[in-house]
Short mmCIF file of C-alpha atoms in Angstrom, two decimals:
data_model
loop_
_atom_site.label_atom_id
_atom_site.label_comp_id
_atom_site.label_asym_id
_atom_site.label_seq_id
_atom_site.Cartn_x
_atom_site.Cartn_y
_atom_site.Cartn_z
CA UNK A 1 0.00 0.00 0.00
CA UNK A 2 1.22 3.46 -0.41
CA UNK A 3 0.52 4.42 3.06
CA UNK A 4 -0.06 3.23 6.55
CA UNK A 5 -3.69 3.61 7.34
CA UNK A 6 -5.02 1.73 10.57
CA UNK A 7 -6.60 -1.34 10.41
CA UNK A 8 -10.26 0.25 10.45
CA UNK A 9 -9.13 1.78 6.89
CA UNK A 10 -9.83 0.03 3.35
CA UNK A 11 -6.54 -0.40 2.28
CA UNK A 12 -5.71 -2.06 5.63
CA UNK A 13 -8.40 -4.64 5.37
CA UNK A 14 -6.83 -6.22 2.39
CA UNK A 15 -3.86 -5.66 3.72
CA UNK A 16 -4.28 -8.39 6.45
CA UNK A 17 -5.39 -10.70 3.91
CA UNK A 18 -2.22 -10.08 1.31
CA UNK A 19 0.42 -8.73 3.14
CA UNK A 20 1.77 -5.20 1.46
CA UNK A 21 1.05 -5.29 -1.96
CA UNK A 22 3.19 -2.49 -2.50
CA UNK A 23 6.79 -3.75 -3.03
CA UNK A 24 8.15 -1.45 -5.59
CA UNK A 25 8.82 1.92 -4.41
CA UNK A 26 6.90 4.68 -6.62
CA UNK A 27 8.53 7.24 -7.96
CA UNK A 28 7.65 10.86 -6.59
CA UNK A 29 5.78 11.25 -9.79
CA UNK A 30 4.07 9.48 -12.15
CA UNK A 31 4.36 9.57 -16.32
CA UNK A 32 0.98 10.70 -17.65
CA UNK A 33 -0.99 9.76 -20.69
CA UNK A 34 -1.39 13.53 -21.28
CA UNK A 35 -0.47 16.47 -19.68
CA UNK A 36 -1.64 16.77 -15.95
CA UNK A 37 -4.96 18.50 -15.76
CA UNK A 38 -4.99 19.42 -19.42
CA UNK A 39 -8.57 18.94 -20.74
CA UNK A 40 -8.79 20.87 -23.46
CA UNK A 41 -8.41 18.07 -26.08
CA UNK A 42 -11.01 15.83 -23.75
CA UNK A 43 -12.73 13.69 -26.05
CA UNK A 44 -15.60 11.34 -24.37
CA UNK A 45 -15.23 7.37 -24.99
CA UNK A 46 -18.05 5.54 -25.28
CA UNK A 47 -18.27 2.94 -22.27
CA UNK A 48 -20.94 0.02 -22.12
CA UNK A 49 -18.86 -1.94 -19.08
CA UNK A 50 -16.29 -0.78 -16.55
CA UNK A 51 -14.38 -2.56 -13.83
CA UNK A 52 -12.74 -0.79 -10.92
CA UNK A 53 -9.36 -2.59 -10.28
CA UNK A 54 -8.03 -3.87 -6.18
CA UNK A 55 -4.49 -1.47 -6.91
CA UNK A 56 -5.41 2.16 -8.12
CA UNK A 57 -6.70 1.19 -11.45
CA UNK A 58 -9.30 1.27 -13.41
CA UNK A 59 -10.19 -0.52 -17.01
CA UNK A 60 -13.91 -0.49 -19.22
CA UNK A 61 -15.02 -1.82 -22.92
CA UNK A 62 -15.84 1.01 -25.53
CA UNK A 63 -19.38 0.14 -27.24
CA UNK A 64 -16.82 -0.58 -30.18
CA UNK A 65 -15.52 -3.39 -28.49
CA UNK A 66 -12.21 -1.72 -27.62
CA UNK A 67 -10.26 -2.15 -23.98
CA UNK A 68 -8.80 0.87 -22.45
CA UNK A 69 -7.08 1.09 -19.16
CA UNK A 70 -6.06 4.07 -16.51
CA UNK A 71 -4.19 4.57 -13.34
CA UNK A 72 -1.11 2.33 -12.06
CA UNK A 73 0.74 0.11 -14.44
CA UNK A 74 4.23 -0.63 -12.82
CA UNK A 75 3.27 -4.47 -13.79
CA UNK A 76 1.74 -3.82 -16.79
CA UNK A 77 -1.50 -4.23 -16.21
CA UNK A 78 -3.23 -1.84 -18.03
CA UNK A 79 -2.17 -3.41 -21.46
CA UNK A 80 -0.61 -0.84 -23.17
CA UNK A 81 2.89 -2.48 -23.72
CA UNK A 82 4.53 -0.93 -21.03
CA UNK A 83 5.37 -0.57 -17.42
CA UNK A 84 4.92 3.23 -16.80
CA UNK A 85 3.87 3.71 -13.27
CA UNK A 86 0.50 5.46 -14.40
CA UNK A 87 -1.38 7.04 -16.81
CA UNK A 88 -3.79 9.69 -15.87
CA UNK A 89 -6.48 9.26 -18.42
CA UNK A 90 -7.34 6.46 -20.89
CA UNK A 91 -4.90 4.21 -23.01
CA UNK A 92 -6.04 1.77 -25.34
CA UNK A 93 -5.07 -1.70 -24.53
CA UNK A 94 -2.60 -2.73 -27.43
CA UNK A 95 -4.24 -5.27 -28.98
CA UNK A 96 -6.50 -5.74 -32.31
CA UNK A 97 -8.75 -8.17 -29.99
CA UNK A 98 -11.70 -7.00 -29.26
CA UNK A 99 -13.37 -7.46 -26.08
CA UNK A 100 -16.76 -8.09 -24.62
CA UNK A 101 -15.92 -7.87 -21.08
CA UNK A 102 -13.31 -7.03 -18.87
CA UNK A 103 -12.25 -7.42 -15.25
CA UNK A 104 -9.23 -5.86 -13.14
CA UNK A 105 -7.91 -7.42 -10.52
CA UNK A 106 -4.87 -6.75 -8.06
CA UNK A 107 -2.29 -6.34 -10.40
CA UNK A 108 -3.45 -7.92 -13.48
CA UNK A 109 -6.32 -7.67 -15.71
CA UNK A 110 -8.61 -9.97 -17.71
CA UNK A 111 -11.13 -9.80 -20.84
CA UNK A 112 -13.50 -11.93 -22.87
CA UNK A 113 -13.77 -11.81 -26.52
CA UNK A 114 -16.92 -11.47 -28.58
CA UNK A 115 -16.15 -15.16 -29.49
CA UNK A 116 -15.58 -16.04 -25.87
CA UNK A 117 -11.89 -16.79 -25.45
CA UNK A 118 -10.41 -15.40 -22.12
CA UNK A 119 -7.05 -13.25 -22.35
CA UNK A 120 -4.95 -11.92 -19.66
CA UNK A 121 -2.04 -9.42 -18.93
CA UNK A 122 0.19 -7.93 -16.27
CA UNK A 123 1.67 -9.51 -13.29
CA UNK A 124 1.81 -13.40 -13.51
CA UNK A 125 4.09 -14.59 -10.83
CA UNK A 126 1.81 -17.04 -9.16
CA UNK A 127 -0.22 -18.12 -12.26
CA UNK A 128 -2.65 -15.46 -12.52
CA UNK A 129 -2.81 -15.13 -16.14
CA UNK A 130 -3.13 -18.59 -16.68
CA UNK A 131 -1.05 -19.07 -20.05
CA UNK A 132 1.15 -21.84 -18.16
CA UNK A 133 3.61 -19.37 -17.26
CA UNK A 134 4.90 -17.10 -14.28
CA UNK A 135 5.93 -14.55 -16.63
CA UNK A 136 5.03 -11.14 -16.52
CA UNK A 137 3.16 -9.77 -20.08
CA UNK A 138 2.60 -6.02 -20.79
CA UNK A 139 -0.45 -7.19 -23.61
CA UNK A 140 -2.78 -9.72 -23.36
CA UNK A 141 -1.94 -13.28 -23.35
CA UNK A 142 -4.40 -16.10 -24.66
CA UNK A 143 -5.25 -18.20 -21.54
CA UNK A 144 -4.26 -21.63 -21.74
CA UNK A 145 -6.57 -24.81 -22.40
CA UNK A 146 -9.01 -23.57 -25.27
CA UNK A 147 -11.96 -23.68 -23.13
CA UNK A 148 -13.99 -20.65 -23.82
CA UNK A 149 -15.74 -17.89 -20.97
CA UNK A 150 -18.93 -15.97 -21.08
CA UNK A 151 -17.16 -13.88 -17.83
CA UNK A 152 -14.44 -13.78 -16.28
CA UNK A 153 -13.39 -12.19 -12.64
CA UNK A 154 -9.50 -10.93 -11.60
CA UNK A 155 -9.07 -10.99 -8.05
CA UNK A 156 -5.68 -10.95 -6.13
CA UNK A 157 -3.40 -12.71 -7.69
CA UNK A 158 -5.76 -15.28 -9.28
CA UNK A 159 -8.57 -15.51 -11.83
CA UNK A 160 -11.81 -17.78 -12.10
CA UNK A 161 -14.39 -17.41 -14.83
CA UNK A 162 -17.61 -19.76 -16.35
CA UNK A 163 -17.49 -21.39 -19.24
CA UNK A 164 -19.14 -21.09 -22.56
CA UNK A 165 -21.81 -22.71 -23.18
CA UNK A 166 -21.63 -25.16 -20.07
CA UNK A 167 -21.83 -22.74 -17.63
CA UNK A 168 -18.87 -24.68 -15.08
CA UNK A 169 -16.86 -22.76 -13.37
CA UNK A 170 -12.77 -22.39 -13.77
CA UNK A 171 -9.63 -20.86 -11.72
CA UNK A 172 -6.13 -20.67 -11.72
CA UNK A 173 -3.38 -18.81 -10.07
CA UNK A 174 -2.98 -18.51 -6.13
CA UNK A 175 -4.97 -21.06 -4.39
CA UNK A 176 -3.03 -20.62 -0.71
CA UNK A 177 -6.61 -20.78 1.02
CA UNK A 178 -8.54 -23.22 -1.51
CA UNK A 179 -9.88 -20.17 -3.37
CA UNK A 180 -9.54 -21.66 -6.45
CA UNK A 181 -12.35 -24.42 -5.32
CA UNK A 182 -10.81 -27.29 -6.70
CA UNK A 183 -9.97 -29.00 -3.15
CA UNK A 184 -6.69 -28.77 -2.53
CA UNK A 185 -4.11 -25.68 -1.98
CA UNK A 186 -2.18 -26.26 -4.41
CA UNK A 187 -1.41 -22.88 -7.13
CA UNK A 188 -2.16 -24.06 -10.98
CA UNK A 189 -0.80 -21.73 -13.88
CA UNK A 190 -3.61 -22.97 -16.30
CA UNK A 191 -7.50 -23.09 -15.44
CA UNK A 192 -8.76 -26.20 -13.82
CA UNK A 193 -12.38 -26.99 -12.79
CA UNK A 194 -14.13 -25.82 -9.73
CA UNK A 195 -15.45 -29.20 -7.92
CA UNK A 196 -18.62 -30.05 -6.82
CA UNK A 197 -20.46 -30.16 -10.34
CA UNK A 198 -22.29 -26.70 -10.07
CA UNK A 199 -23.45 -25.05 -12.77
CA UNK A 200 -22.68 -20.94 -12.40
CA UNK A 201 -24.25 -18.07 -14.08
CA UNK A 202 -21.30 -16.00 -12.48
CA UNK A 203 -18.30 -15.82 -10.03
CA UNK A 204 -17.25 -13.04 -8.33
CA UNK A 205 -13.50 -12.94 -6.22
CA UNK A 206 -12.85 -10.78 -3.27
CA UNK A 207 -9.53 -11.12 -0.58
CA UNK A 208 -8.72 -14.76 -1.08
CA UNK A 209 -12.32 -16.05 -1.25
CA UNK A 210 -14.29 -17.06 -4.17
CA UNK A 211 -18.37 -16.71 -5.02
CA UNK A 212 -21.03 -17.81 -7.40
CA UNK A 213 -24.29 -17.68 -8.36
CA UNK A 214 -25.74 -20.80 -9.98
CA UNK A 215 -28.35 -21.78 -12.80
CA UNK A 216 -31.12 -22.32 -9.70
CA UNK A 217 -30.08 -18.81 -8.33
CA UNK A 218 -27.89 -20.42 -4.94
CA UNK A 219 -25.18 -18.69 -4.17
CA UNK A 220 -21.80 -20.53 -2.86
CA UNK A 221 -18.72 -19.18 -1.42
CA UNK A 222 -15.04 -21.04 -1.06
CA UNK A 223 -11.95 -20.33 -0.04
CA UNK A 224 -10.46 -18.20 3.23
CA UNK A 225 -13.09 -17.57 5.51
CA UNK A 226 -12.12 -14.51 8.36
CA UNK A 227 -15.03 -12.82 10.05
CA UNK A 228 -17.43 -15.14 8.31
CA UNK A 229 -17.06 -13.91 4.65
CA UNK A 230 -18.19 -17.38 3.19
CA UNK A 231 -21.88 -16.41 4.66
CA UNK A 232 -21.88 -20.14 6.09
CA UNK A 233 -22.32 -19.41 9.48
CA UNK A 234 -18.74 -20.86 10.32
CA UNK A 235 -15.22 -19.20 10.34
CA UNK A 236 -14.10 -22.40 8.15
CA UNK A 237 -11.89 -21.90 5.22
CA UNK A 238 -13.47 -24.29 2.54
CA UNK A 239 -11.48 -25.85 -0.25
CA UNK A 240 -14.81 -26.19 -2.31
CA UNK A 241 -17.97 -24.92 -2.90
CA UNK A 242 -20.13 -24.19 0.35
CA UNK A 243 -23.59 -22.97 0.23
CA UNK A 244 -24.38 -19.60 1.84
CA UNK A 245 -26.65 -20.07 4.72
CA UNK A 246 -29.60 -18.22 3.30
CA UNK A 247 -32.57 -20.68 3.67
CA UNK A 248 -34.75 -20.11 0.65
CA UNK A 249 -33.50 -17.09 -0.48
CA UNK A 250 -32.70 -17.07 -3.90
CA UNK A 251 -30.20 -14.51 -5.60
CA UNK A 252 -29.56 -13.22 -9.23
CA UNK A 253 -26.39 -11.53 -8.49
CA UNK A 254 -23.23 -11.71 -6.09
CA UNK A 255 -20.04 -9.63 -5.58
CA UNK A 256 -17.03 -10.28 -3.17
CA UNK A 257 -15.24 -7.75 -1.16
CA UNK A 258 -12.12 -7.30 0.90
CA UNK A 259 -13.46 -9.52 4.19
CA UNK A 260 -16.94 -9.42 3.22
CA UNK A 261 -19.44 -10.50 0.96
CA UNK A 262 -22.90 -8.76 -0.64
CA UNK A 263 -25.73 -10.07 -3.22
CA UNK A 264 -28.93 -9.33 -4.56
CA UNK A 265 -32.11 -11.63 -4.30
CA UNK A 266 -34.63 -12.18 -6.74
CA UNK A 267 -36.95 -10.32 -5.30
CA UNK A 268 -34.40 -7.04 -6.18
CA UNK A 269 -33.18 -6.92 -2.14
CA UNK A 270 -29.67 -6.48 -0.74
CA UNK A 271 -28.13 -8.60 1.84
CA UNK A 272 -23.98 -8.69 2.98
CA UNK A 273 -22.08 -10.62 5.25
CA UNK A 274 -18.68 -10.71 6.47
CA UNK A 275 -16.60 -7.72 7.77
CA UNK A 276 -18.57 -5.10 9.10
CA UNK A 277 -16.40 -2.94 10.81
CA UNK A 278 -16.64 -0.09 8.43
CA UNK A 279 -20.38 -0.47 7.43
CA UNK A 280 -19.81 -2.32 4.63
CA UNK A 281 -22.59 -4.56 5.56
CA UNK A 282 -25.02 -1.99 4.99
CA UNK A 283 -27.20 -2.90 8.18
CA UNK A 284 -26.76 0.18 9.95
CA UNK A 285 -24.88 -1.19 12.51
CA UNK A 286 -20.90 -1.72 13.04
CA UNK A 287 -20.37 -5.92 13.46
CA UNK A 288 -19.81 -9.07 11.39
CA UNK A 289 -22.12 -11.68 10.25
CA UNK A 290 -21.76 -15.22 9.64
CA UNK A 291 -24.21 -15.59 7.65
CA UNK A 292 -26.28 -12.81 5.18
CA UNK A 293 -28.31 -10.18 7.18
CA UNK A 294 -30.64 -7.53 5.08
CA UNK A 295 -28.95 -3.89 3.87
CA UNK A 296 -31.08 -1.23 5.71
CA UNK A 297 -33.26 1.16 3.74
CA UNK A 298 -36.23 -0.69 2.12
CA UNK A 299 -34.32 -0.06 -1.58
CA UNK A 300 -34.94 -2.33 -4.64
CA UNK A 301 -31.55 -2.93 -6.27
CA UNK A 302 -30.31 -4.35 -9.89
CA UNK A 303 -27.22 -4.92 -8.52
CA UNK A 304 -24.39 -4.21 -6.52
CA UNK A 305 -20.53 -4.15 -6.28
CA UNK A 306 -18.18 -4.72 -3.48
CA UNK A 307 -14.62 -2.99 -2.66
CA UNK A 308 -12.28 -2.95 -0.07
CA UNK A 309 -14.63 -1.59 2.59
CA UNK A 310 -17.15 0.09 0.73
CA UNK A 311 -20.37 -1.49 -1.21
CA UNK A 312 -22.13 0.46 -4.02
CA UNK A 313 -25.36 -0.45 -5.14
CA UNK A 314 -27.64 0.29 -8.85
CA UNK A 315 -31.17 0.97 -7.53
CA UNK A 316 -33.79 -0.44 -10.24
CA UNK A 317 -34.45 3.16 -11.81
CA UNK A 318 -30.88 3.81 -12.26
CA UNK A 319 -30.12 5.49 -8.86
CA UNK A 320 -26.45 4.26 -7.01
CA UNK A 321 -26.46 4.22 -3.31
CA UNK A 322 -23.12 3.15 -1.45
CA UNK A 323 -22.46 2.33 2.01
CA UNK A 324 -19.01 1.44 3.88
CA UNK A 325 -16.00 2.84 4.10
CA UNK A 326 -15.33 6.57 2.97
CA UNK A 327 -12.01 8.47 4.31
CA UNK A 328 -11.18 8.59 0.67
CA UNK A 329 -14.65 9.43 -0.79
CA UNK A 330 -15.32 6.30 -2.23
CA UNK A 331 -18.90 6.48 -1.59
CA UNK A 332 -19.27 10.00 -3.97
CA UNK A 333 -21.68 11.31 -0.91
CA UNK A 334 -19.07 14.79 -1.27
CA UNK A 335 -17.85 13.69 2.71
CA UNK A 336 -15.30 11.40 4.18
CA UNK A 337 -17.80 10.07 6.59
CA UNK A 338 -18.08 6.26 6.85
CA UNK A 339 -21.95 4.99 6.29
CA UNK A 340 -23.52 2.40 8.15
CA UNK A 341 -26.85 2.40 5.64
CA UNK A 342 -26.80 3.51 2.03
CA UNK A 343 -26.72 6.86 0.81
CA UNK A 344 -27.14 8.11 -2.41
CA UNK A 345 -23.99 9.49 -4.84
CA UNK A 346 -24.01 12.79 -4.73
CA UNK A 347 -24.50 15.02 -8.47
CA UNK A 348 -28.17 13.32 -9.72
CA UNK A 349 -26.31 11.37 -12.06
CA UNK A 350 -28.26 7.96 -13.44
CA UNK A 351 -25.82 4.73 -13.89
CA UNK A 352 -26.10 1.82 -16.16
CA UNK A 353 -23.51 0.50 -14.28
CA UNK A 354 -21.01 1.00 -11.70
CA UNK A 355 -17.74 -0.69 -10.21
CA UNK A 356 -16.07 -0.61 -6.91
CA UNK A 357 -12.43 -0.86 -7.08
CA UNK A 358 -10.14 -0.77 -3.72
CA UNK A 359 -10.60 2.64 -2.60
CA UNK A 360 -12.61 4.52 -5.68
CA UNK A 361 -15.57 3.77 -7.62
CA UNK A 362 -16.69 4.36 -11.57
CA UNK A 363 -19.51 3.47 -13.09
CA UNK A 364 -21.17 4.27 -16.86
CA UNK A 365 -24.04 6.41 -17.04
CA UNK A 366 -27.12 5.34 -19.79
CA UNK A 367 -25.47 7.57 -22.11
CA UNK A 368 -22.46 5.73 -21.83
CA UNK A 369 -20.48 8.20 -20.17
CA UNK A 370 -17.65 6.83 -17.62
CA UNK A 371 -17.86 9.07 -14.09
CA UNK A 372 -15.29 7.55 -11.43
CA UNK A 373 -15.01 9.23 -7.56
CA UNK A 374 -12.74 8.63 -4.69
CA UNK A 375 -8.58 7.84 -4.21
CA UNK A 376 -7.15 8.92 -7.04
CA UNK A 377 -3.44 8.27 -6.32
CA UNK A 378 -1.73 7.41 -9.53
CA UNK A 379 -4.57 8.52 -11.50
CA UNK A 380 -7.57 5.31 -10.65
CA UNK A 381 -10.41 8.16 -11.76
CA UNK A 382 -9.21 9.09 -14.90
CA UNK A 383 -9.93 12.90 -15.25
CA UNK A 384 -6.09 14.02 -15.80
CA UNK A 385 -4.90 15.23 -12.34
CA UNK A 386 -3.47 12.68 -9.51
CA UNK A 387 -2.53 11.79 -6.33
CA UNK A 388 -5.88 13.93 -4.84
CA UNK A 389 -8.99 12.54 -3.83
CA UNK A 390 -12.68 12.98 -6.02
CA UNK A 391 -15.84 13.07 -3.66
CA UNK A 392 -17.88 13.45 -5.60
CA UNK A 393 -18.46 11.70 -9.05
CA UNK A 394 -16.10 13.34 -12.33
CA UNK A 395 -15.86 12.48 -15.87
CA UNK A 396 -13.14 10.24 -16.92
CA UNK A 397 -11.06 12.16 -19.66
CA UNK A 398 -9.99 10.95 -22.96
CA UNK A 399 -7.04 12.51 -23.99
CA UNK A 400 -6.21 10.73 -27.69
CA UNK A 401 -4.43 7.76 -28.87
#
């Protein structure tokens, strides 16, 4: 990390899970894509997805199928061929793939193509990119194995994602707490097969644990376990699937966080488990749970998105509402309060979309406009400037090829 927040903070939470992640020292400035706080050549990119990345970074798909990438890059992970230690706006990923989805992670990124093959780039050292290798690559890298994905999900230092058409689910990287599902601990640099015979609409990695939503709308956790994070009621790390102790409840969407977990039910409700020291949880109080407990408010949600310590949530008429964490303003409420229940982003913006990375959020309005608030050290937001903090939401700035 690039400071030394207390425990209570965001970047301290994943902290205790990881260990520093921040082993090369930053220089006292980084390179920009343009220069700093230069606008006038702003030119708006046309976003349909965008994923906030763990590590100050932030990547999204143009609606012409093109990846860009901004923020920190010192492993390469915002695809542009290099290792600069930022860019402050936009770069294209250098590639002539074309992607239909992309994820970041930690310090690597992923994407699906429009014919469903998986590709990955940036660091690789424990098998994260899953081309068989622990080497590093600055573009992306065809994962290994030929299966195809209809999504994929970067997470710290690992990767899972579901197959096309079969709908199983696949990791492959770190696997130190059995978050790759497949029952042992053992790392793999190639994708191998979640166990248990589940079939998964979509899987969703947090700090070292692993979640899915399947076919018949269950949702499952794996992997390490702290402060209850797998949602069933135990403190057990599981090598394999485990079903979240939610009775009947059914869910159609699920997101993992730092210690913590959050999904939404069929029925369009919110419910979180886990870590709750921050208000992540979204029940208005300050505790864990072992198992999911109901986000305050009485709101109907599409679906939500999980950080650090903060949650952000897509109301059914377009509205985002966040809750957590928020000494960097990575709730976009314009304070550095911390929320126990959610409150609205301030501006009156509508979202198709949003992301929570780490410490900052971004998200794509209907118009397919990319707004991003919070940190903004090495340039995670995307507007030009750096190393200041956004609370409240701000365009992303294009600056060119």
């Amino acid at each position: 990390m690039h400071d030394t927040r207390s425990i209570l903070s965001a970047s301290a939470l994943l902290l205790a899970a990881l260990g520093c992640r921040d082993d090369i020292q930053s220089p006292t400035q980084p390179v920009p894509a343009s220069p700093e706080g230069d606008v006038s050549a702003a030119a708006a990119l046309a976003f349909y997805q965008i994923s906030g990345g763990l590590d100050h970074y932030t990547c999204g798909v143009t609606l012409d199928q093109r990846a860009y990438c901004w923020g920190r890059n010192y492993r390469g992970q915002l695809g542009d061929g290099t290792t600069v230690i930022a860019r402050l706006n936009p770069v294209a990923v250098a590639t002539t793939l074309h992607f239909r989805q992309v994820s970041a992670g930690w310090l690597h990124t992923c994407g699906v193509t429009p014919t469903y093959r998986a590709y990955c780039w940036g660091s690789n050292g424990i098998g994260a990119l899953g081309d068989g290798t622990t080497n590093d690559h600055y573009t992306p890298v065809a994962v290994a194995g030929g299966l195809k994905f209809r999504q994929v999900d970067a997470g710290m230092d690992y990767t899972c994602g579901v197959s096309y058409p079969d709908n199983r689910a696949y990791c492959w990287g770190n696997n130190w707490a059995g978050q790759l599902g497949d029952g042992t601990t053992t790392a793999h640099l190639r994708p191998v097969a979640v166990v248990g015979g589940l079939y998964f609409k979509q899987v969703r990695l947090g700090a070292f644990h692993t979640c899915g939503i399947t076919t018949t709308n269950r949702a499952y956790c794996w992997g390490y376990n702290s402060y209850g994070r797998l949602g069933d009621s135990t403190n057990v790390t599981r090598l394999r699937p485990t079903r979240v102790a939610a009775g009947t409840r059914r869910f159609r969407q699920i997101d993992a966080g730092g210690g913590y977990t959050c999904a939404v039910t069929t029925t369009y409700r919110a419910f979180c488990w886990g870590h709750g020291g921050n208000g992540e949880l979204g029940t208005g109080r300050l505790f864990q749970s072992y198992w999911p407990r109901a986000v305050v408010g009485g709101l109907y949600f599409e679906r939500l998105t999980t950080g650090a310590a903060h949650t952000c949530a897509e109301t059914t008429s377009n509205r985002v509402y966040c809750w957590g964490y928020n000494g960097l303003g990575e709730l976009g409420d314009g304070t550095t309060t911390n929320r126990l229940a959610p409150v609205p982003v301030a501006g009156g913006l509508s979202f198709a979309q949003v992301s929570a990375g780490g410490e900052h959020t971004c998200g794509k309005t209907p118009a397919d406009v990319a707004y991003c608030w919070g940190d903004n050290l090495l340039g995670a937001v995307g507007d030009g400037t750096w190393q200041n903090v956004r609370l409240t939401p701000v365009p992303v700035v294009y600056s060119g090829p």
